[in-house]
Amino acid sequence: MTTPPEIAFAKRPEVTVSTMGRVHNPSGAGIPAASSVVKSKMIAKAGLNKNGFGNGVVAVPPSAVAVDVLDTRTKEEGSSRRNITRKKSAPESARNHKKQGGAGKNKWRLDDGSDAVYQPPQDENDPLYDAFEDDRSKYVLASAGAPVIPGAVTAVVGAAPVYGPALTLPEFKRRTDDALREFFDSGDADEVVRATRELGCGEYHAEIVKRAVGMSLDRGPREREATSRLLARNLPDLLTPGDVHAGFERLCESVRELAVDVPDATAAVGAFMARAVVDDMLPPAFLVGRDGAAVDHARRLLSREHCSVRMEKVWGPGDGRSVPDLKESMDQLLKEYLLSRELDEAACCVQEINEPLFHHELIKRGIRAAAETGDDDDVAAMWALLEFLVKNSITSEGQLAKGFDRSKENLDDLKLDVPGASVVFGRFVRMAKTAGMLPEEYEC
């Protein structure tokens, strides 16, 4: 059996987009290789239609149009499929990111939080150079919506007066928030007035009402009472009736947004409006013809008997009131507890007082209230309350020990009214030692 001769096959050249024309037409003679796009352009250039007719007179085949040999349009290396794969493989944050400058297309964000178009300095050699426009000392740009009132100069830049707001609204809000935070920490209302006047933005003072109330909602009763007093104090000087009216209107519009972070925002805003009516900041007609849960709550508060006196203490005992008022609130709390024996309710009332450094007075008055009744059940119930407050970290052991020391000092005076006060105090001391809240060497 004979072996067939080996046949040498020529290696097929690699076919690519750039060599495709040469492979199918190696000599390149006779048939010019051109893409359909190039042919269409050349036909249009020659004034022919799609069928090769020029104005319906002479028929010329499209192949007769002179084109550049091997003028084939090619794509860039890398197929669209690969490009799609690369885009999908990139992280989502990189795909969605669009580079359009610092603050969007054709915009650069300034430090004050506003979107202002950056104006490069003008070149004096520019044919369109205007010396008047380049001289910024001759005029100052103010807010578009601010009326220019003769004599209403809010600031001076160089030698030029500034009419209208001296700052943008975002910058004014930021500086107002800083002043209010400092006010909540220090309680200095004069500093807030001074800082606000230095800003020179009287058209934005309605934002003070809105932001002061909004920031106080995140804090306690003391800050809310301080906010009410701050607004009432500065009504004639810093705030106008129009500013207060516009500020509370904006508050009513943003109640739903505030309720997302502060569950009791609706009741709190209503209490602020009712307090503003009592303080003569808002007219009662402001609540007429308005809808909303906050407005309804304000109407209910003002419809109660002796509403003016009640609204002065609308924020509860923890609103920073005087020491005699705090003592009266503690006495009412303890008497109500001895009647109801509800530990949770009493603990909530102690927290609402919001005076943790004054809890020694609560301990002292609790021991006195139990001694005045002389009932063993009342003594046990009062100790249960004191122990509950300490174990739940509402009252510290230091305040408990200080309250016992003050009761021990006033024990002689208490014996004049309650002869068995020393016996009751001894029981409290023994129960505190058993619970480990007083040292064993503590003497009655």
Short mmCIF file of C-alpha atoms in Angstrom, two decimals:
data_model
loop_
_atom_site.label_atom_id
_atom_site.label_comp_id
_atom_site.label_asym_id
_atom_site.label_seq_id
_atom_site.Cartn_x
_atom_site.Cartn_y
_atom_site.Cartn_z
CA MET A 1 0.00 0.00 0.00
CA THR A 2 1.54 3.24 -1.12
CA THR A 3 1.70 6.27 1.05
CA PRO A 4 0.11 9.36 -0.54
CA PRO A 5 2.50 12.22 -1.08
CA GLU A 6 2.42 14.97 1.46
CA ILE A 7 0.66 18.08 0.27
CA ALA A 8 2.09 21.36 1.50
CA PHE A 9 -0.66 23.78 2.38
CA ALA A 10 0.18 27.44 2.38
CA LYS A 11 -0.41 29.22 5.65
CA ARG A 12 -3.51 31.30 5.42
CA PRO A 13 -2.79 34.91 6.17
CA GLU A 14 -4.53 36.43 9.14
CA VAL A 15 -7.59 38.31 8.08
CA THR A 16 -8.11 41.63 9.81
CA VAL A 17 -10.10 44.74 9.10
CA SER A 18 -7.02 46.53 7.79
CA THR A 19 -5.96 43.66 5.41
CA MET A 20 -9.41 42.51 4.33
CA GLY A 21 -9.26 44.39 1.00
CA ARG A 22 -5.90 42.96 0.04
CA VAL A 23 -6.90 39.36 0.84
CA HIS A 24 -10.02 39.37 -1.34
CA ASN A 25 -8.38 41.44 -4.06
CA PRO A 26 -4.60 40.79 -3.86
CA SER A 27 -3.68 42.75 -6.96
CA GLY A 28 -6.11 45.57 -6.34
CA ALA A 29 -6.63 45.92 -10.06
CA GLY A 30 -9.94 46.46 -11.72
CA ILE A 31 -12.23 46.79 -8.71
CA PRO A 32 -11.59 49.59 -6.28
CA ALA A 33 -12.29 48.60 -2.65
CA ALA A 34 -14.46 51.29 -1.08
CA SER A 35 -17.05 51.25 1.64
CA SER A 36 -20.70 52.02 0.99
CA VAL A 37 -20.43 55.16 3.09
CA VAL A 38 -17.59 56.50 0.94
CA LYS A 39 -19.48 55.65 -2.25
CA SER A 40 -22.57 57.49 -1.02
CA LYS A 41 -20.52 60.57 -0.24
CA MET A 42 -18.83 60.54 -3.62
CA ILE A 43 -22.17 60.09 -5.40
CA ALA A 44 -23.62 63.02 -3.49
CA LYS A 45 -20.52 65.03 -4.35
CA ALA A 46 -20.97 64.25 -8.04
CA GLY A 47 -24.61 65.43 -7.90
CA LEU A 48 -26.20 62.03 -8.52
CA ASN A 49 -29.16 60.37 -6.86
CA LYS A 50 -29.22 56.84 -5.45
CA ASN A 51 -29.90 55.25 -8.88
CA GLY A 52 -26.97 57.03 -10.54
CA PHE A 53 -29.03 59.63 -12.43
CA GLY A 54 -27.96 63.22 -12.45
CA ASN A 55 -31.03 65.50 -12.65
CA GLY A 56 -32.76 62.85 -14.77
CA VAL A 57 -30.56 63.46 -17.89
CA VAL A 58 -27.56 61.12 -17.96
CA ALA A 59 -27.39 57.70 -16.33
CA VAL A 60 -24.05 57.07 -14.73
CA PRO A 61 -23.42 53.85 -12.78
CA PRO A 62 -22.24 54.32 -9.26
CA SER A 63 -19.17 52.21 -10.01
CA ALA A 64 -18.00 54.88 -12.46
CA VAL A 65 -17.60 57.43 -9.71
CA ALA A 66 -13.95 57.98 -8.95
CA VAL A 67 -13.04 56.98 -5.44
CA ASP A 68 -9.79 56.50 -3.68
CA VAL A 69 -8.51 52.96 -3.93
CA LEU A 70 -8.66 50.95 -0.72
CA ASP A 71 -10.40 53.86 1.06
CA THR A 72 -12.16 51.65 3.58
CA ARG A 73 -13.43 53.03 6.85
CA THR A 74 -12.26 51.01 9.80
CA LYS A 75 -13.19 51.09 13.46
CA GLU A 76 -10.78 51.50 16.28
CA GLU A 77 -9.29 48.36 17.70
CA GLY A 78 -11.52 46.70 20.23
CA SER A 79 -15.03 45.62 19.40
CA SER A 80 -18.14 47.17 20.86
CA ARG A 81 -18.79 43.93 22.72
CA ARG A 82 -15.50 44.24 24.51
CA ASN A 83 -16.21 47.87 25.29
CA ILE A 84 -19.58 46.95 26.79
CA THR A 85 -17.96 44.22 28.86
CA ARG A 86 -15.36 46.61 30.18
CA LYS A 87 -18.01 49.16 31.14
CA LYS A 88 -20.09 46.56 32.96
CA SER A 89 -17.08 45.19 34.78
CA ALA A 90 -16.28 48.61 36.22
CA PRO A 91 -17.79 49.47 39.62
CA GLU A 92 -21.16 51.21 39.61
CA SER A 93 -19.76 54.35 41.24
CA ALA A 94 -17.18 54.68 38.45
CA ARG A 95 -19.79 54.13 35.70
CA ASN A 96 -22.17 56.72 37.08
CA HIS A 97 -19.46 59.28 37.74
CA LYS A 98 -19.43 61.99 35.14
CA LYS A 99 -16.60 64.45 35.14
CA GLN A 100 -18.17 67.83 34.62
CA GLY A 101 -16.18 70.11 36.85
CA GLY A 102 -16.25 70.69 40.58
CA ALA A 103 -19.99 71.34 40.87
CA GLY A 104 -21.49 70.29 37.56
CA LYS A 105 -21.08 71.34 33.98
CA ASN A 106 -19.57 74.80 33.58
CA LYS A 107 -19.87 75.47 37.32
CA TRP A 108 -17.44 75.69 40.21
CA ARG A 109 -18.69 75.52 43.78
CA LEU A 110 -17.49 78.28 46.05
CA ASP A 111 -16.71 77.93 49.75
CA ASP A 112 -20.02 79.49 50.76
CA GLY A 113 -22.01 76.57 49.28
CA SER A 114 -23.46 78.49 46.33
CA ASP A 115 -23.21 77.74 42.61
CA ALA A 116 -21.60 80.78 41.05
CA VAL A 117 -20.02 81.02 37.61
CA TYR A 118 -16.30 81.52 37.89
CA GLN A 119 -15.18 84.75 36.21
CA PRO A 120 -11.51 84.70 35.26
CA PRO A 121 -9.61 87.99 35.41
CA GLN A 122 -9.73 90.00 32.23
CA ASP A 123 -6.66 90.57 30.10
CA GLU A 124 -5.89 94.19 29.28
CA ASN A 125 -4.50 93.11 25.89
CA ASP A 126 -7.85 91.55 24.95
CA PRO A 127 -9.56 93.51 22.13
CA LEU A 128 -12.87 93.19 24.04
CA TYR A 129 -11.37 94.44 27.31
CA ASP A 130 -13.63 96.87 29.18
CA ALA A 131 -11.87 98.91 31.84
CA PHE A 132 -15.14 99.85 33.58
CA GLU A 133 -16.26 96.24 34.03
CA ASP A 134 -12.84 95.21 35.26
CA ASP A 135 -12.82 97.92 37.93
CA ARG A 136 -14.81 96.15 40.64
CA SER A 137 -14.38 98.97 43.13
CA LYS A 138 -16.99 101.07 41.32
CA TYR A 139 -19.92 98.74 41.88
CA VAL A 140 -20.93 95.75 44.01
CA LEU A 141 -23.30 92.99 42.91
CA ALA A 142 -26.18 92.28 45.29
CA SER A 143 -28.88 89.59 45.31
CA ALA A 144 -31.25 89.74 42.37
CA GLY A 145 -34.39 89.70 44.53
CA ALA A 146 -33.16 92.26 47.07
CA PRO A 147 -34.58 95.76 46.61
CA VAL A 148 -32.03 98.55 46.52
CA ILE A 149 -33.22 101.06 49.10
CA PRO A 150 -31.40 104.38 49.33
CA GLY A 151 -29.54 104.53 52.62
CA ALA A 152 -30.01 100.80 53.38
CA VAL A 153 -26.30 99.98 53.37
CA THR A 154 -25.60 96.54 54.84
CA ALA A 155 -21.83 96.45 54.35
CA VAL A 156 -18.94 98.32 52.78
CA VAL A 157 -16.43 96.59 50.50
CA GLY A 158 -13.50 98.87 49.96
CA ALA A 159 -15.07 102.23 49.16
CA ALA A 160 -18.28 100.82 47.71
CA PRO A 161 -21.48 100.31 49.73
CA VAL A 162 -23.37 97.01 49.53
CA TYR A 163 -27.16 97.13 49.21
CA GLY A 164 -29.15 94.04 50.11
CA PRO A 165 -27.80 90.83 51.73
CA ALA A 166 -24.04 90.81 52.20
CA LEU A 167 -23.95 86.98 52.09
CA THR A 168 -25.58 84.26 50.09
CA LEU A 169 -28.43 82.31 51.68
CA PRO A 170 -26.42 79.06 52.19
CA GLU A 171 -23.62 80.97 53.90
CA PHE A 172 -26.12 82.84 56.09
CA LYS A 173 -27.73 79.54 57.16
CA ARG A 174 -24.36 78.04 58.06
CA ARG A 175 -23.31 80.99 60.19
CA THR A 176 -26.73 81.17 61.86
CA ASP A 177 -26.48 77.50 62.82
CA ASP A 178 -23.07 78.12 64.40
CA ALA A 179 -24.43 81.05 66.42
CA LEU A 180 -27.44 79.02 67.61
CA ARG A 181 -25.28 76.07 68.71
CA GLU A 182 -23.16 78.43 70.77
CA PHE A 183 -26.33 79.96 72.22
CA PHE A 184 -27.64 76.55 73.32
CA ASP A 185 -24.35 75.89 75.12
CA SER A 186 -23.82 79.30 76.71
CA GLY A 187 -27.32 80.82 76.87
CA ASP A 188 -25.97 84.24 75.82
CA ALA A 189 -28.75 85.81 73.74
CA ASP A 190 -26.85 89.09 73.28
CA GLU A 191 -24.11 87.26 71.40
CA VAL A 192 -26.65 85.84 68.95
CA VAL A 193 -28.03 89.33 68.28
CA ARG A 194 -24.56 90.78 67.77
CA ALA A 195 -23.45 87.97 65.43
CA THR A 196 -26.66 88.20 63.39
CA ARG A 197 -26.38 91.96 62.94
CA GLU A 198 -22.78 91.64 61.78
CA LEU A 199 -23.91 89.38 58.95
CA GLY A 200 -25.92 92.22 57.39
CA CYS A 201 -28.64 90.03 55.87
CA GLY A 202 -31.94 91.47 57.05
CA GLU A 203 -33.84 89.86 54.17
CA TYR A 204 -32.97 86.39 55.53
CA HIS A 205 -34.07 86.91 59.14
CA ALA A 206 -37.12 84.71 58.64
CA GLU A 207 -34.66 81.80 58.48
CA ILE A 208 -33.63 82.55 62.07
CA VAL A 209 -37.10 81.62 63.33
CA LYS A 210 -37.24 78.44 61.29
CA ARG A 211 -33.74 77.24 62.10
CA ALA A 212 -33.90 78.13 65.80
CA VAL A 213 -37.10 76.15 66.30
CA GLY A 214 -35.87 73.28 64.12
CA MET A 215 -32.58 72.93 66.00
CA SER A 216 -34.28 73.10 69.39
CA LEU A 217 -36.49 70.12 68.48
CA ASP A 218 -33.40 67.88 68.59
CA ARG A 219 -32.65 69.01 72.14
CA GLY A 220 -34.38 69.11 75.50
CA PRO A 221 -36.98 71.33 77.18
CA ARG A 222 -34.36 73.79 78.38
CA GLU A 223 -33.25 74.60 74.82
CA ARG A 224 -36.86 74.90 73.64
CA GLU A 225 -37.71 77.34 76.42
CA ALA A 226 -34.53 79.30 75.63
CA THR A 227 -35.56 79.48 71.97
CA SER A 228 -39.00 80.83 72.84
CA ARG A 229 -37.46 83.51 75.04
CA LEU A 230 -34.85 84.38 72.41
CA LEU A 231 -37.45 84.97 69.72
CA ALA A 232 -39.77 86.95 72.02
CA ARG A 233 -36.91 89.10 73.29
CA ASN A 234 -35.61 90.12 69.85
CA LEU A 235 -38.95 90.76 68.15
CA PRO A 236 -38.87 94.56 68.04
CA ASP A 237 -35.13 95.00 67.44
CA LEU A 238 -33.79 92.10 65.39
CA LEU A 239 -36.93 90.43 64.04
CA THR A 240 -39.88 92.16 62.43
CA PRO A 241 -43.48 90.84 62.59
CA GLY A 242 -43.09 89.91 58.92
CA ASP A 243 -40.00 87.83 59.70
CA VAL A 244 -41.83 85.93 62.46
CA HIS A 245 -44.86 85.40 60.23
CA ALA A 246 -42.74 84.10 57.32
CA GLY A 247 -40.63 81.92 59.64
CA PHE A 248 -43.62 80.11 61.13
CA GLU A 249 -45.15 79.69 57.69
CA ARG A 250 -42.01 77.86 56.58
CA LEU A 251 -42.15 75.77 59.74
CA CYS A 252 -45.71 74.68 58.94
CA GLU A 253 -44.56 73.63 55.48
CA SER A 254 -41.65 71.55 56.81
CA VAL A 255 -43.44 69.78 59.69
CA ARG A 256 -43.53 66.46 57.82
CA GLU A 257 -39.80 66.59 57.14
CA LEU A 258 -39.06 67.39 60.78
CA ALA A 259 -41.30 64.53 61.97
CA VAL A 260 -39.02 62.03 60.23
CA ASP A 261 -36.21 62.74 62.73
CA VAL A 262 -38.28 64.08 65.66
CA PRO A 263 -41.46 62.05 66.32
CA ASP A 264 -43.09 64.80 68.42
CA ALA A 265 -42.28 67.55 65.91
CA THR A 266 -45.96 68.22 65.17
CA ALA A 267 -46.88 68.81 68.81
CA ALA A 268 -43.69 70.80 69.43
CA VAL A 269 -44.22 73.14 66.48
CA GLY A 270 -47.82 73.64 67.59
CA ALA A 271 -46.60 74.49 71.10
CA PHE A 272 -44.12 77.00 69.64
CA MET A 273 -46.91 78.68 67.67
CA ALA A 274 -49.21 78.83 70.72
CA ARG A 275 -46.36 80.23 72.82
CA ALA A 276 -45.68 82.84 70.11
CA VAL A 277 -49.32 83.93 70.23
CA VAL A 278 -49.18 84.27 74.03
CA ASP A 279 -45.91 86.25 73.77
CA ASP A 280 -47.54 88.63 71.23
CA MET A 281 -45.18 87.51 68.49
CA LEU A 282 -47.93 86.11 66.27
CA PRO A 283 -51.45 87.46 65.92
CA PRO A 284 -54.24 84.96 66.73
CA ALA A 285 -55.46 85.43 63.15
CA PHE A 286 -52.39 83.46 62.00
CA LEU A 287 -54.11 80.25 63.13
CA VAL A 288 -57.38 81.07 61.37
CA GLY A 289 -58.01 79.41 58.04
CA ARG A 290 -54.94 77.17 58.19
CA ASP A 291 -54.93 73.40 58.06
CA GLY A 292 -52.50 70.98 59.57
CA ALA A 293 -51.96 68.94 62.71
CA ALA A 294 -49.53 71.49 64.18
CA VAL A 295 -52.04 74.34 63.78
CA ASP A 296 -54.82 72.22 65.31
CA HIS A 297 -52.61 71.42 68.29
CA ALA A 298 -51.87 75.13 68.77
CA ARG A 299 -55.61 75.90 68.75
CA ARG A 300 -56.26 73.24 71.40
CA LEU A 301 -53.52 74.63 73.65
CA LEU A 302 -54.92 78.16 73.39
CA SER A 303 -58.50 77.03 74.01
CA ARG A 304 -57.75 75.65 77.48
CA GLU A 305 -58.57 77.54 80.65
CA HIS A 306 -55.80 79.84 81.91
CA CYS A 307 -53.89 79.18 78.69
CA SER A 308 -51.54 82.14 79.19
CA VAL A 309 -50.24 80.81 82.51
CA ARG A 310 -50.01 77.27 81.19
CA MET A 311 -48.14 78.27 78.06
CA GLU A 312 -45.42 79.88 80.17
CA LYS A 313 -44.58 76.36 81.39
CA VAL A 314 -45.46 74.49 78.21
CA TRP A 315 -42.05 72.76 78.06
CA GLY A 316 -42.38 71.11 81.48
CA PRO A 317 -40.27 71.35 84.63
CA GLY A 318 -36.99 70.86 82.72
CA ASP A 319 -37.19 74.18 80.92
CA GLY A 320 -34.57 75.84 83.12
CA ARG A 321 -36.99 77.29 85.67
CA SER A 322 -36.00 78.58 89.11
CA VAL A 323 -35.14 76.45 92.14
CA PRO A 324 -38.47 77.09 93.97
CA ASP A 325 -40.35 75.93 90.88
CA LEU A 326 -38.22 72.79 90.70
CA LYS A 327 -38.90 72.00 94.35
CA GLU A 328 -42.63 72.41 93.79
CA SER A 329 -42.48 70.06 90.78
CA MET A 330 -40.62 67.46 92.85
CA ASP A 331 -43.19 67.61 95.65
CA GLN A 332 -46.03 67.08 93.19
CA LEU A 333 -44.15 64.18 91.59
CA LEU A 334 -43.58 62.40 94.92
CA LYS A 335 -47.15 62.86 96.12
CA GLU A 336 -48.54 61.49 92.88
CA TYR A 337 -46.18 58.51 93.08
CA LEU A 338 -47.28 57.59 96.62
CA LEU A 339 -50.85 57.52 95.34
CA SER A 340 -50.28 55.58 92.12
CA ARG A 341 -47.10 53.54 92.93
CA GLU A 342 -46.10 53.59 89.23
CA LEU A 343 -42.32 53.45 89.00
CA ASP A 344 -42.08 53.98 85.24
CA GLU A 345 -44.24 57.08 85.27
CA ALA A 346 -42.32 58.57 88.19
CA ALA A 347 -38.99 57.84 86.51
CA CYS A 348 -40.18 59.58 83.31
CA CYS A 349 -41.17 62.63 85.34
CA VAL A 350 -37.72 62.71 86.96
CA GLN A 351 -36.10 62.60 83.55
CA GLU A 352 -38.33 65.41 82.29
CA ILE A 353 -37.07 67.64 85.07
CA ASN A 354 -33.68 67.36 83.37
CA GLU A 355 -31.66 68.48 86.37
CA PRO A 356 -29.38 65.53 87.24
CA LEU A 357 -27.20 67.66 89.52
CA PHE A 358 -30.25 68.60 91.62
CA HIS A 359 -31.41 65.05 92.32
CA HIS A 360 -30.09 65.23 95.89
CA GLU A 361 -33.05 67.51 96.59
CA LEU A 362 -35.36 64.82 95.24
CA ILE A 363 -33.80 62.23 97.61
CA LYS A 364 -34.17 64.58 100.55
CA ARG A 365 -37.80 65.42 99.78
CA GLY A 366 -38.62 61.74 99.16
CA ILE A 367 -37.40 60.76 102.62
CA ARG A 368 -39.34 63.66 104.16
CA ALA A 369 -42.56 62.73 102.30
CA ALA A 370 -42.34 59.12 103.51
CA ALA A 371 -41.63 60.24 107.09
CA GLU A 372 -44.63 62.59 107.09
CA THR A 373 -47.04 59.78 106.22
CA GLY A 374 -45.50 57.37 108.75
CA ASP A 375 -46.88 54.38 106.83
CA ASP A 376 -44.59 51.39 106.41
CA ASP A 377 -45.93 50.75 102.93
CA ASP A 378 -45.14 54.33 101.90
CA VAL A 379 -41.59 53.97 103.24
CA ALA A 380 -41.09 50.76 101.29
CA ALA A 381 -42.60 52.30 98.14
CA MET A 382 -40.39 55.40 98.42
CA TRP A 383 -37.25 53.28 98.82
CA ALA A 384 -38.34 51.23 95.80
CA LEU A 385 -38.43 54.45 93.76
CA LEU A 386 -35.00 55.62 94.95
CA GLU A 387 -33.48 52.21 94.28
CA PHE A 388 -35.11 52.09 90.82
CA LEU A 389 -33.65 55.48 89.89
CA VAL A 390 -30.12 54.47 90.94
CA LYS A 391 -30.15 51.03 89.30
CA ASN A 392 -31.39 52.51 86.00
CA SER A 393 -28.69 55.22 86.04
CA ILE A 394 -31.24 58.01 86.25
CA THR A 395 -29.76 59.15 89.56
CA SER A 396 -26.14 58.61 90.55
CA GLU A 397 -25.01 57.07 93.83
CA GLY A 398 -23.23 60.32 94.61
CA GLN A 399 -26.52 62.23 94.45
CA LEU A 400 -28.12 59.54 96.62
CA ALA A 401 -25.38 59.87 99.28
CA LYS A 402 -25.61 63.66 99.14
CA GLY A 403 -29.39 63.48 99.63
CA PHE A 404 -28.93 61.25 102.69
CA ASP A 405 -26.36 63.68 104.12
CA ARG A 406 -28.72 66.64 103.70
CA SER A 407 -31.57 64.67 105.32
CA LYS A 408 -29.30 63.83 108.23
CA GLU A 409 -28.41 67.52 108.70
CA ASN A 410 -32.08 68.58 108.73
CA LEU A 411 -33.22 65.66 110.89
CA ASP A 412 -33.49 67.77 114.08
CA ASP A 413 -35.78 70.28 112.38
CA LEU A 414 -37.86 67.48 110.89
CA LYS A 415 -38.37 65.91 114.34
CA LEU A 416 -40.29 69.01 115.43
CA ASP A 417 -43.00 68.23 112.89
CA VAL A 418 -42.57 64.45 112.63
CA PRO A 419 -41.44 62.85 115.93
CA GLY A 420 -40.72 59.49 114.32
CA ALA A 421 -38.51 60.95 111.58
CA SER A 422 -35.29 59.48 113.00
CA VAL A 423 -36.77 55.97 112.95
CA VAL A 424 -37.85 56.33 109.32
CA PHE A 425 -34.45 57.73 108.33
CA GLY A 426 -32.73 54.77 110.04
CA ARG A 427 -34.81 52.36 107.95
CA PHE A 428 -33.77 54.15 104.76
CA VAL A 429 -30.10 53.94 105.78
CA ARG A 430 -30.32 50.19 106.51
CA MET A 431 -32.02 49.48 103.17
CA ALA A 432 -29.37 51.53 101.33
CA LYS A 433 -26.55 49.61 103.05
CA THR A 434 -28.19 46.29 102.18
CA ALA A 435 -28.39 47.32 98.52
CA GLY A 436 -24.74 48.41 98.59
CA MET A 437 -25.51 52.07 97.85
CA LEU A 438 -24.11 53.37 101.13
CA PRO A 439 -20.92 52.28 102.91
CA GLU A 440 -21.24 50.08 105.97
CA GLU A 441 -19.61 52.70 108.20
CA TYR A 442 -22.29 55.28 107.41
CA GLU A 443 -23.92 56.40 110.67
CA CYS A 444 -27.51 57.55 111.12
#
